[in-house]
PDB file of C-alpha atoms in Angstrom:
ATOM      1  CA  UNK A   5       7.273 -68.027 -38.881  1.00 72.00           C
ATOM      2  CA  UNK A   6       5.162 -65.665 -36.779  1.00 75.00           C
ATOM      3  CA  UNK A   7       6.692 -62.073 -35.954  1.00 84.00           C
ATOM      4  CA  UNK A   8       7.220 -60.588 -32.716  1.00 89.00           C
ATOM      5  CA  UNK A   9       3.949 -58.681 -32.523  1.00 84.00           C
ATOM      6  CA  UNK A  10       1.966 -61.974 -33.148  1.00 88.00           C
ATOM      7  CA  UNK A  11       4.063 -63.703 -30.479  1.00 92.00           C
ATOM      8  CA  UNK A  12       3.545 -60.832 -27.984  1.00 93.00           C
ATOM      9  CA  UNK A  13      -0.215 -60.571 -28.803  1.00 92.00           C
ATOM     10  CA  UNK A  14      -0.642 -64.401 -28.336  1.00 93.00           C
ATOM     11  CA  UNK A  15       1.090 -64.234 -24.896  1.00 94.00           C
ATOM     12  CA  UNK A  16      -1.404 -61.166 -24.025  1.00 94.00           C
ATOM     13  CA  UNK A  17      -4.474 -62.848 -25.068  1.00 94.00           C
ATOM     14  CA  UNK A  18      -3.434 -66.126 -23.330  1.00 94.00           C
ATOM     15  CA  UNK A  19      -2.624 -64.218 -20.074  1.00 93.00           C
ATOM     16  CA  UNK A  20      -5.956 -62.244 -19.906  1.00 92.00           C
ATOM     17  CA  UNK A  21      -7.841 -65.657 -20.097  1.00 93.00           C
ATOM     18  CA  UNK A  22      -6.869 -66.025 -16.553  1.00 95.00           C
ATOM     19  CA  UNK A  23      -9.702 -65.293 -14.061  1.00 95.00           C
ATOM     20  CA  UNK A  24      -7.882 -62.355 -12.220  1.00 93.00           C
ATOM     21  CA  UNK A  25      -7.811 -60.354 -15.502  1.00 92.00           C
ATOM     22  CA  UNK A  26     -11.494 -60.722 -16.270  1.00 89.00           C
ATOM     23  CA  UNK A  27     -12.814 -57.512 -17.653  1.00 91.00           C
ATOM     24  CA  UNK A  28      -9.516 -56.311 -19.186  1.00 96.00           C
ATOM     25  CA  UNK A  29      -9.774 -55.555 -23.003  1.00 96.00           C
ATOM     26  CA  UNK A  30      -7.133 -55.111 -25.661  1.00 96.00           C
ATOM     27  CA  UNK A  31      -7.164 -52.097 -27.997  1.00 97.00           C
ATOM     28  CA  UNK A  32      -5.008 -51.588 -31.069  1.00 97.00           C
ATOM     29  CA  UNK A  33      -4.002 -48.867 -33.350  1.00 98.00           C
ATOM     30  CA  UNK A  34      -1.696 -48.447 -36.277  1.00 98.00           C
ATOM     31  CA  UNK A  35      -0.051 -45.515 -37.866  1.00 97.00           C
ATOM     32  CA  UNK A  36       2.798 -44.623 -39.902  1.00 96.00           C
ATOM     33  CA  UNK A  37       5.387 -41.732 -40.068  1.00 95.00           C
ATOM     34  CA  UNK A  38       5.655 -40.578 -43.820  1.00 94.00           C
ATOM     35  CA  UNK A  39       7.797 -37.537 -44.640  1.00 90.00           C
ATOM     36  CA  UNK A  40       7.706 -36.198 -41.111  1.00 91.00           C
ATOM     37  CA  UNK A  41       3.846 -36.561 -40.868  1.00 94.00           C
ATOM     38  CA  UNK A  42       1.614 -39.016 -38.948  1.00 97.00           C
ATOM     39  CA  UNK A  43      -1.149 -40.995 -40.693  1.00 97.00           C
ATOM     40  CA  UNK A  44      -3.812 -43.212 -39.264  1.00 98.00           C
ATOM     41  CA  UNK A  45      -3.666 -46.466 -41.006  1.00 97.00           C
ATOM     42  CA  UNK A  46      -6.815 -47.603 -39.545  1.00 98.00           C
ATOM     43  CA  UNK A  47      -8.806 -44.485 -40.476  1.00 97.00           C
ATOM     44  CA  UNK A  48      -8.404 -43.568 -44.232  1.00 95.00           C
ATOM     45  CA  UNK A  49      -4.823 -42.456 -43.579  1.00 96.00           C
ATOM     46  CA  UNK A  50      -6.217 -39.332 -41.689  1.00 97.00           C
ATOM     47  CA  UNK A  51      -3.468 -36.611 -40.788  1.00 97.00           C
ATOM     48  CA  UNK A  52      -2.540 -37.026 -37.075  1.00 97.00           C
ATOM     49  CA  UNK A  53      -0.856 -34.621 -34.673  1.00 96.00           C
ATOM     50  CA  UNK A  54       1.622 -35.517 -31.867  1.00 94.00           C
ATOM     51  CA  UNK A  55       1.364 -33.318 -28.979  1.00 94.00           C
ATOM     52  CA  UNK A  56       2.869 -32.933 -25.499  1.00 89.00           C
ATOM     53  CA  UNK A  57       0.445 -33.193 -22.355  1.00 89.00           C
ATOM     54  CA  UNK A  58       0.961 -31.620 -19.053  1.00 89.00           C
ATOM     55  CA  UNK A  59       2.990 -34.571 -17.926  1.00 88.00           C
ATOM     56  CA  UNK A  60       5.408 -34.212 -20.984  1.00 83.00           C
ATOM     57  CA  UNK A  61       3.789 -37.307 -22.363  1.00 86.00           C
ATOM     58  CA  UNK A  62       3.566 -37.423 -26.424  1.00 90.00           C
ATOM     59  CA  UNK A  63      -0.125 -38.038 -27.238  1.00 92.00           C
ATOM     60  CA  UNK A  64      -1.093 -38.992 -30.847  1.00 95.00           C
ATOM     61  CA  UNK A  65      -4.171 -36.572 -31.338  1.00 96.00           C
ATOM     62  CA  UNK A  66      -7.190 -38.361 -33.250  1.00 96.00           C
ATOM     63  CA  UNK A  67      -5.402 -41.660 -33.306  1.00 97.00           C
ATOM     64  CA  UNK A  68      -7.820 -44.626 -34.081  1.00 98.00           C
ATOM     65  CA  UNK A  69      -7.913 -47.363 -31.367  1.00 97.00           C
ATOM     66  CA  UNK A  70     -10.009 -50.600 -32.158  1.00 98.00           C
ATOM     67  CA  UNK A  71     -11.034 -53.172 -29.641  1.00 97.00           C
ATOM     68  CA  UNK A  72      -9.742 -56.627 -30.643  1.00 97.00           C
ATOM     69  CA  UNK A  73     -11.238 -59.617 -28.932  1.00 95.00           C
ATOM     70  CA  UNK A  74      -8.798 -62.281 -30.287  1.00 95.00           C
ATOM     71  CA  UNK A  75      -5.544 -62.924 -32.186  1.00 94.00           C
ATOM     72  CA  UNK A  76      -7.199 -63.307 -35.502  1.00 95.00           C
ATOM     73  CA  UNK A  77      -9.086 -59.916 -35.114  1.00 96.00           C
ATOM     74  CA  UNK A  78      -5.795 -58.245 -34.341  1.00 95.00           C
ATOM     75  CA  UNK A  79      -4.064 -59.973 -37.380  1.00 93.00           C
ATOM     76  CA  UNK A  80      -6.863 -58.811 -39.720  1.00 96.00           C
ATOM     77  CA  UNK A  81      -6.519 -55.266 -38.014  1.00 96.00           C
ATOM     78  CA  UNK A  82      -2.761 -55.179 -38.812  1.00 93.00           C
ATOM     79  CA  UNK A  83      -3.321 -56.421 -42.363  1.00 93.00           C
ATOM     80  CA  UNK A  84      -5.775 -53.862 -42.987  1.00 96.00           C
ATOM     81  CA  UNK A  85      -3.462 -51.211 -41.859  1.00 95.00           C
ATOM     82  CA  UNK A  86      -0.526 -52.592 -43.997  1.00 91.00           C
ATOM     83  CA  UNK A  87      -2.565 -52.070 -47.236  1.00 92.00           C
ATOM     84  CA  UNK A  88      -2.711 -48.385 -46.422  1.00 93.00           C
ATOM     85  CA  UNK A  89       1.009 -48.130 -45.719  1.00 90.00           C
ATOM     86  CA  UNK A  90       3.119 -46.122 -48.066  1.00 85.00           C
ATOM     87  CA  UNK A  91       5.414 -48.180 -50.072  1.00 79.00           C
ATOM     88  CA  UNK A  92       7.171 -47.457 -53.494  1.00 68.00           C
ATOM     89  CA  UNK A  93       9.845 -48.718 -55.728  1.00 61.00           C
ATOM     90  CA  UNK A  94      13.568 -48.073 -55.177  1.00 60.00           C
ATOM     91  CA  UNK A  95      16.675 -49.365 -56.922  1.00 58.00           C
ATOM     92  CA  UNK A  96      17.306 -51.845 -54.062  1.00 59.00           C
ATOM     93  CA  UNK A  97      13.684 -52.984 -53.613  1.00 58.00           C
ATOM     94  CA  UNK A  98      10.499 -53.114 -55.851  1.00 58.00           C
ATOM     95  CA  UNK A  99       8.019 -53.119 -52.815  1.00 63.00           C
ATOM     96  CA  UNK A 100       9.895 -50.808 -50.292  1.00 65.00           C
ATOM     97  CA  UNK A 101       8.309 -49.462 -47.241  1.00 79.00           C
ATOM     98  CA  UNK A 102       8.619 -45.618 -47.430  1.00 85.00           C
ATOM     99  CA  UNK A 103       7.386 -45.014 -43.859  1.00 90.00           C
ATOM    100  CA  UNK A 104       7.831 -46.045 -40.254  1.00 93.00           C
ATOM    101  CA  UNK A 105       4.899 -48.089 -38.921  1.00 94.00           C
ATOM    102  CA  UNK A 106       3.963 -48.131 -35.472  1.00 96.00           C
ATOM    103  CA  UNK A 107       1.632 -50.782 -34.131  1.00 96.00           C
ATOM    104  CA  UNK A 108       0.388 -50.267 -30.403  1.00 95.00           C
ATOM    105  CA  UNK A 109      -1.427 -52.807 -28.276  1.00 96.00           C
ATOM    106  CA  UNK A 110      -2.933 -51.284 -25.150  1.00 96.00           C
ATOM    107  CA  UNK A 111      -4.605 -53.292 -22.235  1.00 96.00           C
ATOM    108  CA  UNK A 112      -7.632 -51.326 -20.478  1.00 96.00           C
ATOM    109  CA  UNK A 113      -9.816 -52.149 -17.674  1.00 95.00           C
ATOM    110  CA  UNK A 114     -13.590 -51.598 -17.687  1.00 91.00           C
ATOM    111  CA  UNK A 115     -13.307 -47.924 -16.678  1.00 94.00           C
ATOM    112  CA  UNK A 116     -11.066 -47.473 -19.964  1.00 93.00           C
ATOM    113  CA  UNK A 117      -7.910 -47.063 -17.790  1.00 94.00           C
ATOM    114  CA  UNK A 118      -4.833 -48.179 -19.404  1.00 94.00           C
ATOM    115  CA  UNK A 119      -2.724 -50.850 -17.789  1.00 94.00           C
ATOM    116  CA  UNK A 120      -0.179 -51.618 -20.042  1.00 93.00           C
ATOM    117  CA  UNK A 121       0.956 -50.619 -23.593  1.00 93.00           C
ATOM    118  CA  UNK A 122       3.210 -52.168 -25.945  1.00 94.00           C
ATOM    119  CA  UNK A 123       4.457 -50.564 -29.357  1.00 94.00           C
ATOM    120  CA  UNK A 124       6.102 -52.341 -32.293  1.00 94.00           C
ATOM    121  CA  UNK A 125       8.027 -50.124 -34.550  1.00 93.00           C
ATOM    122  CA  UNK A 126       8.827 -51.240 -38.218  1.00 91.00           C
ATOM    123  CA  UNK A 127      11.429 -48.879 -39.406  1.00 90.00           C
ATOM    124  CA  UNK A 128      11.909 -48.116 -42.946  1.00 88.00           C
ATOM    125  CA  UNK A 129      15.172 -48.976 -44.582  1.00 76.00           C
ATOM    126  CA  UNK A 130      17.952 -46.481 -44.947  1.00 67.00           C
ATOM    127  CA  UNK A 131      18.640 -45.353 -48.194  1.00 59.00           C
ATOM    128  CA  UNK A 132      21.935 -45.324 -49.840  1.00 61.00           C
ATOM    129  CA  UNK A 133      22.390 -42.521 -52.473  1.00 53.00           C
ATOM    130  CA  UNK A 134      23.712 -45.184 -54.952  1.00 49.00           C
ATOM    131  CA  UNK A 135      20.258 -47.010 -54.798  1.00 54.00           C
ATOM    132  CA  UNK A 136      18.295 -43.946 -55.622  1.00 50.00           C
ATOM    133  CA  UNK A 137      20.075 -42.514 -58.613  1.00 53.00           C
ATOM    134  CA  UNK A 138      17.517 -44.060 -61.085  1.00 54.00           C
ATOM    135  CA  UNK A 139      14.500 -43.000 -59.062  1.00 61.00           C
ATOM    136  CA  UNK A 140      12.072 -40.040 -59.090  1.00 71.00           C
ATOM    137  CA  UNK A 141      12.312 -36.989 -57.179  1.00 79.00           C
ATOM    138  CA  UNK A 142       9.701 -38.153 -54.730  1.00 75.00           C
ATOM    139  CA  UNK A 143      11.545 -41.204 -53.841  1.00 75.00           C
ATOM    140  CA  UNK A 144      14.783 -39.151 -53.354  1.00 76.00           C
ATOM    141  CA  UNK A 145      12.969 -36.961 -50.988  1.00 79.00           C
ATOM    142  CA  UNK A 146      11.271 -40.072 -49.092  1.00 77.00           C
ATOM    143  CA  UNK A 147      14.935 -41.679 -48.680  1.00 79.00           C
ATOM    144  CA  UNK A 148      16.276 -38.275 -47.561  1.00 83.00           C
ATOM    145  CA  UNK A 149      13.527 -38.151 -44.835  1.00 85.00           C
ATOM    146  CA  UNK A 150      14.026 -41.783 -43.795  1.00 86.00           C
ATOM    147  CA  UNK A 151      17.574 -41.064 -43.498  1.00 85.00           C
ATOM    148  CA  UNK A 152      17.107 -37.957 -41.441  1.00 88.00           C
ATOM    149  CA  UNK A 153      14.864 -39.672 -38.788  1.00 89.00           C
ATOM    150  CA  UNK A 154      17.125 -42.772 -38.604  1.00 88.00           C
ATOM    151  CA  UNK A 155      19.906 -40.374 -37.933  1.00 88.00           C
ATOM    152  CA  UNK A 156      17.973 -38.490 -35.130  1.00 89.00           C
ATOM    153  CA  UNK A 157      17.357 -42.140 -33.634  1.00 90.00           C
ATOM    154  CA  UNK A 158      20.860 -42.943 -33.783  1.00 90.00           C
ATOM    155  CA  UNK A 159      21.448 -39.683 -31.744  1.00 91.00           C
ATOM    156  CA  UNK A 160      19.002 -40.589 -29.341  1.00 90.00           C
ATOM    157  CA  UNK A 161      20.433 -44.046 -28.470  1.00 91.00           C
ATOM    158  CA  UNK A 162      23.981 -42.655 -28.313  1.00 92.00           C
ATOM    159  CA  UNK A 163      22.864 -39.920 -25.709  1.00 92.00           C
ATOM    160  CA  UNK A 164      21.117 -42.810 -23.711  1.00 92.00           C
ATOM    161  CA  UNK A 165      24.098 -44.877 -24.108  1.00 91.00           C
ATOM    162  CA  UNK A 166      26.467 -42.322 -22.824  1.00 92.00           C
ATOM    163  CA  UNK A 167      24.155 -41.255 -20.056  1.00 92.00           C
ATOM    164  CA  UNK A 168      24.012 -37.671 -21.415  1.00 90.00           C
ATOM    165  CA  UNK A 169      21.946 -35.092 -19.657  1.00 90.00           C
ATOM    166  CA  UNK A 170      20.011 -34.404 -22.833  1.00 89.00           C
ATOM    167  CA  UNK A 171      18.326 -36.784 -25.340  1.00 86.00           C
ATOM    168  CA  UNK A 172      17.470 -34.993 -28.528  1.00 86.00           C
ATOM    169  CA  UNK A 173      14.065 -36.880 -28.817  1.00 84.00           C
ATOM    170  CA  UNK A 174      12.616 -33.584 -30.822  1.00 84.00           C
ATOM    171  CA  UNK A 175      14.966 -34.221 -33.702  1.00 83.00           C
ATOM    172  CA  UNK A 176      12.250 -36.034 -35.655  1.00 88.00           C
ATOM    173  CA  UNK A 177       8.833 -37.217 -35.538  1.00 91.00           C
ATOM    174  CA  UNK A 178      10.043 -40.800 -35.112  1.00 92.00           C
ATOM    175  CA  UNK A 179      12.003 -39.970 -31.992  1.00 89.00           C
ATOM    176  CA  UNK A 180       9.427 -37.706 -30.809  1.00 89.00           C
ATOM    177  CA  UNK A 181       6.670 -40.604 -30.788  1.00 90.00           C
ATOM    178  CA  UNK A 182       8.917 -43.184 -29.408  1.00 87.00           C
TER     179      UNK A 182
END
């Protein structure tokens, strides 16, 4: 069964085949947030930096964007990125994702102007203390970082739901980039 990003990409590529969208191109990037740091999964896991520009938009400095011309090329790109993603063994899972993964698909025109962007976030699973008792120190640190970022996400969602004047998005790298 195809996933959400595959279904969305199929729709995007189908739409761009229409004559009024000639000249538009698709670009993709894939990075992970591991222990509060950003890593480019399409460029040797290079360390990235999140910065705020003059318009208060968060930009990922140094992020690799690859041009993809069809659905198969996008799937190959994602498969490549997944091979570099941080995984580990936990008490609950033998092949557990230890990071949050972000895939971005961007539509650009011939002048490299952005006309749309969709982001897909694969959140690392939350960790229960009981599931990490038999694991090593790094796995416990990973679990604590995962839980901290998921708590920050929960607080942002709560603030948005309750129409609060302040959304605490700077609470973690995850909420900052989202």
